[in-house]
Coordinates of C-alpha atoms in Angstrom, one line a residue:
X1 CA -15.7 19.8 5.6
X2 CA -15.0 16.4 3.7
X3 CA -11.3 16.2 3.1
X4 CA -9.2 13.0 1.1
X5 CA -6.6 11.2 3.5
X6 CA -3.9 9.3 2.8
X7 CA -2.4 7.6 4.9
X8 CA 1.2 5.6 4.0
X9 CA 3.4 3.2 5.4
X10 CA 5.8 0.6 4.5
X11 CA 4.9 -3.3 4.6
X12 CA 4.0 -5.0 8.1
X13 CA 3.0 -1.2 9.4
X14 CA -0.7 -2.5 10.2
X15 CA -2.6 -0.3 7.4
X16 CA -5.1 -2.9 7.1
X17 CA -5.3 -2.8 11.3
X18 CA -6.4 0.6 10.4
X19 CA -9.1 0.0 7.9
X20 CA -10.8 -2.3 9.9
X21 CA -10.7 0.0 13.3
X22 CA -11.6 2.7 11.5
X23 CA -14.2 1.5 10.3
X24 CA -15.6 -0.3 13.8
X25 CA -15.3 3.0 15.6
X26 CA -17.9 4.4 12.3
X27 CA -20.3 1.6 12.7
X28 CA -19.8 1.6 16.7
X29 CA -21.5 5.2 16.4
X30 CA -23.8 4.3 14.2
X31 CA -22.7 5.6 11.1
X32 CA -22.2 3.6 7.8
X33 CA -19.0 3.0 5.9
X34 CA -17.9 1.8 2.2
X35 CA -14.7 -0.6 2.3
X36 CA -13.2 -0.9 -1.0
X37 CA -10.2 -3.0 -1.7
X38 CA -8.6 -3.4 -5.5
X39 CA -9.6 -6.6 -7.4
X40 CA -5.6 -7.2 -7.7
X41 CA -5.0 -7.9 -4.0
X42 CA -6.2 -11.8 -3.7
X43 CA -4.3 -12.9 -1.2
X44 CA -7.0 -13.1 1.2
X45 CA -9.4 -14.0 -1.2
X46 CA -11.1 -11.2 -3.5
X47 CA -13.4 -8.9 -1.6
X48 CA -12.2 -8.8 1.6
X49 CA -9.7 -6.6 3.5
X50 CA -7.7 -9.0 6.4
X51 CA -5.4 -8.2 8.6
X52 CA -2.4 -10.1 9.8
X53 CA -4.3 -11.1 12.7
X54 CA -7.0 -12.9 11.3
X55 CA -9.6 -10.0 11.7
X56 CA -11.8 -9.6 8.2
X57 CA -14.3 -7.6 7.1
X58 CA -16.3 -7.4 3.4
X59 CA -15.2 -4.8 1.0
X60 CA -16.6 -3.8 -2.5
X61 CA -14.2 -4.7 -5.3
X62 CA -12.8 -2.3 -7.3
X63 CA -12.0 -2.8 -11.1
X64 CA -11.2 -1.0 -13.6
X65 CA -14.3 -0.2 -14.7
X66 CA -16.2 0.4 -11.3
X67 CA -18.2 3.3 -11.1
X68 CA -16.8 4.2 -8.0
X69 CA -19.4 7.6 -7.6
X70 CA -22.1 5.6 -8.8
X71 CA -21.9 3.7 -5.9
X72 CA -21.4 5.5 -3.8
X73 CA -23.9 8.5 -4.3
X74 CA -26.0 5.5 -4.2
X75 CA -25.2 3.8 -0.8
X76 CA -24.2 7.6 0.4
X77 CA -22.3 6.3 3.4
X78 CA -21.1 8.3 6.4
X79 CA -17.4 7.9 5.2
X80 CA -14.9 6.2 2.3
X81 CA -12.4 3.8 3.4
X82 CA -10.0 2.2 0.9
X83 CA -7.5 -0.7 1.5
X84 CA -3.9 -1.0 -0.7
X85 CA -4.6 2.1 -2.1
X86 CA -1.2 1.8 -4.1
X87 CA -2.9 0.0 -7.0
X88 CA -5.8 2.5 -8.0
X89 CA -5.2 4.0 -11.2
X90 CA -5.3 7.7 -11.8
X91 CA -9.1 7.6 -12.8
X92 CA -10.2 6.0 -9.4
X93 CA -8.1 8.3 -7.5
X94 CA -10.0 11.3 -9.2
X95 CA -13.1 9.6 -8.6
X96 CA -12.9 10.0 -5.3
X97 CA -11.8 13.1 -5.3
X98 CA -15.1 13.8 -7.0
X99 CA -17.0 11.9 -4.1
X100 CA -15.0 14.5 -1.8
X101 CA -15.6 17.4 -3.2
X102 CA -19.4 16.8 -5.0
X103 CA -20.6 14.8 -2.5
X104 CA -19.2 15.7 1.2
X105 CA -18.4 12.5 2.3
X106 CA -14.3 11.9 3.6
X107 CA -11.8 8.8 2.0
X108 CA -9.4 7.9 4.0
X109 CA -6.9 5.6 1.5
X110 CA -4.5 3.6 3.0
X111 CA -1.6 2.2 1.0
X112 CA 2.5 1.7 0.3
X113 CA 4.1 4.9 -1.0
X114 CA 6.7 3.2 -3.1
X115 CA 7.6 -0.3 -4.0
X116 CA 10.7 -2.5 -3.2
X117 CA 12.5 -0.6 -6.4
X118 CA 12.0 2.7 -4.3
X119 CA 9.6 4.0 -7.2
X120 CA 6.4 5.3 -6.5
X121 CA 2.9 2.9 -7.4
X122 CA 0.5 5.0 -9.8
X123 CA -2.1 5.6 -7.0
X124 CA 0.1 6.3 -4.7
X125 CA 1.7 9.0 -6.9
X126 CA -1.9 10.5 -7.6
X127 CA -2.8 10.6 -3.7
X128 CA 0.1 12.6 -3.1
X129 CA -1.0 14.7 -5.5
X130 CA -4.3 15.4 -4.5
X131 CA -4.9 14.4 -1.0
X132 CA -5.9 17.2 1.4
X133 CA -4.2 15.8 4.5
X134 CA -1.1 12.7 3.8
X135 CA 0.0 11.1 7.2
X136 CA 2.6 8.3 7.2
X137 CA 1.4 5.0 9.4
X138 CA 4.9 3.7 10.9
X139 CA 6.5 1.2 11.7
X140 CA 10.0 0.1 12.4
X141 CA 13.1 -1.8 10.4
X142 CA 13.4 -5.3 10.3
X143 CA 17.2 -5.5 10.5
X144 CA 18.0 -1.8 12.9
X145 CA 14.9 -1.2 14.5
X146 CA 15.3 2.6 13.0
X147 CA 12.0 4.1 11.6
X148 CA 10.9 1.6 8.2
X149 CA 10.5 3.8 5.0
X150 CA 11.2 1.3 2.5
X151 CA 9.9 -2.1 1.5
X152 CA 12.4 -4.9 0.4
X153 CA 11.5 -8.0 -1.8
X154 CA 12.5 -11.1 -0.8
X155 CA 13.4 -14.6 -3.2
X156 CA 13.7 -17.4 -0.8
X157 CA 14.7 -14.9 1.7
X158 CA 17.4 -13.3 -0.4
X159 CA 16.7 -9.3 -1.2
X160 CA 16.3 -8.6 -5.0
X161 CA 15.7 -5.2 -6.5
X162 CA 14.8 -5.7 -10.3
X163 CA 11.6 -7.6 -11.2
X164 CA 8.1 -6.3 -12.1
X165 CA 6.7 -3.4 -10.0
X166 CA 3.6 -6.0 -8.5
X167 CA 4.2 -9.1 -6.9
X168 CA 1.5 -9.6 -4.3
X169 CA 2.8 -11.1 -0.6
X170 CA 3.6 -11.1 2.7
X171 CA 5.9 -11.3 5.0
X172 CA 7.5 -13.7 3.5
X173 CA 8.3 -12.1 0.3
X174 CA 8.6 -8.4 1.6
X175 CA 10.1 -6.6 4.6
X176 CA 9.9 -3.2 6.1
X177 CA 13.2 -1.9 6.2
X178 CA 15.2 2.0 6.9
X179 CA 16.8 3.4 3.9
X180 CA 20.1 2.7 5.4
X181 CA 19.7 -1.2 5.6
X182 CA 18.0 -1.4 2.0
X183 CA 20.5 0.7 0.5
X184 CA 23.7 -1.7 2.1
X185 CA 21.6 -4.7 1.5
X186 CA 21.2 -3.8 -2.6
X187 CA 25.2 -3.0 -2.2
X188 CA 26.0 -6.3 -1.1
X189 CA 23.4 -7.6 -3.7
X190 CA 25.6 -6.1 -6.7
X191 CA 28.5 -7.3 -5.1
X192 CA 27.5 -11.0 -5.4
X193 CA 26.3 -10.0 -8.9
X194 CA 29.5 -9.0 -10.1
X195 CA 31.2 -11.8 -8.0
X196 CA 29.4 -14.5 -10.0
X197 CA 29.4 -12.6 -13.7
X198 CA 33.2 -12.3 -12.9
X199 CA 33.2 -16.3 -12.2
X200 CA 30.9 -17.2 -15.0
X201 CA 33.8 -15.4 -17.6
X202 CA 36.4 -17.1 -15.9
X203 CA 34.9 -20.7 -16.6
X204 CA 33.9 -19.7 -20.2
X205 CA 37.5 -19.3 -20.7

């Protein structure tokens, strides 16, 4: 029976690795897949899911008004794979429910569970959700080399933790860190904050 995975991990945890094995190990047997990657990831270029390796491999765009089971009742491929599943909106993630459960075919979304504030991103919320089967992808912290659960921005290499919830990058402007090391990290963050507000009074008078 058809069932809707998602599978999580933090940044640098090789979810894109995944996509594209998966997907050789289908077409390998002989079986057809659908890639689809979200029109808001560009860094490699739009329509295409990369790895940090180099290795690429076409995927269908999805917008906000793709008729995702439209397409796919169309091209009725063996199996559903979806790349940075984070940024889906609610609607999309249904939609493939719909190709789940209507059609019999398996999605297996890969994505980030939460963003460098710790919050969850709107697809990943709704795979949570509805997902028969969630498995996390892993990888290890940066700074501890415990298990990596949460994913820090970086400014010029400094950690920041307010800002708007999509910034597209890699490893240069995100890392994969524990909770432990993010949570001293943003500590030592609001020290320096308070340290140069208590400055900036101190010149003003």
């Amino acid at each position: 029976m058809a069932k809707l995975y998602f599978r999580y991990g933090a940044m640098n945890s090789g979810k894109s690795i995944e996509v594209l094995r998966t997907a050789h190990n289908y077409e390998e047997q002989g079986k057809s897949v659908m890639v689809f990657t979200p029109a808001i990831d560009n860094r490699y270029g739009k329509g295409q899911v990369t790895s940090r390796i180099g290795i690429q491999k076409p995927a269908t765009v999805l917008a906000e008004g793709t008729d995702i089971f439209g397409l796919v009742q169309q091209q009725a491929p063996d199996c559903i794979l979806v790349d940075e599943a984070q940024f889906l909106n609610k609607k999309q993630v249904e939609a493939l429910c719909e190709v789940v459960d209507e059609l019999g075919i398996p999605v297996i979304a890969y994505g980030l569970r939460a963003d460098f504030r710790g919050q969850l991103f709107e697809g990943s919320y709704h795979f949570l959700a509805l997902a028969d089967q969630i498995e996390e992808v892993k990888t290890v912290c940066w700074h501890c080399r415990r298990k990596a659960t949460m994913n820090m921005r970086l400014n010029n290499g400094i950690p920041v933790f307010e800002g708007a919830q999509i910034m597209i990058g890699g490893n240069e402007s995100y890392l994969p860190v524990c909770r432990q090391c993010y949570s001293k990290a943003r500590k030592q963050t609001a020290l320096v904050q308070r340290g140069s507000a208590a400055a900036d009074s101190e010149t003003e008078h």
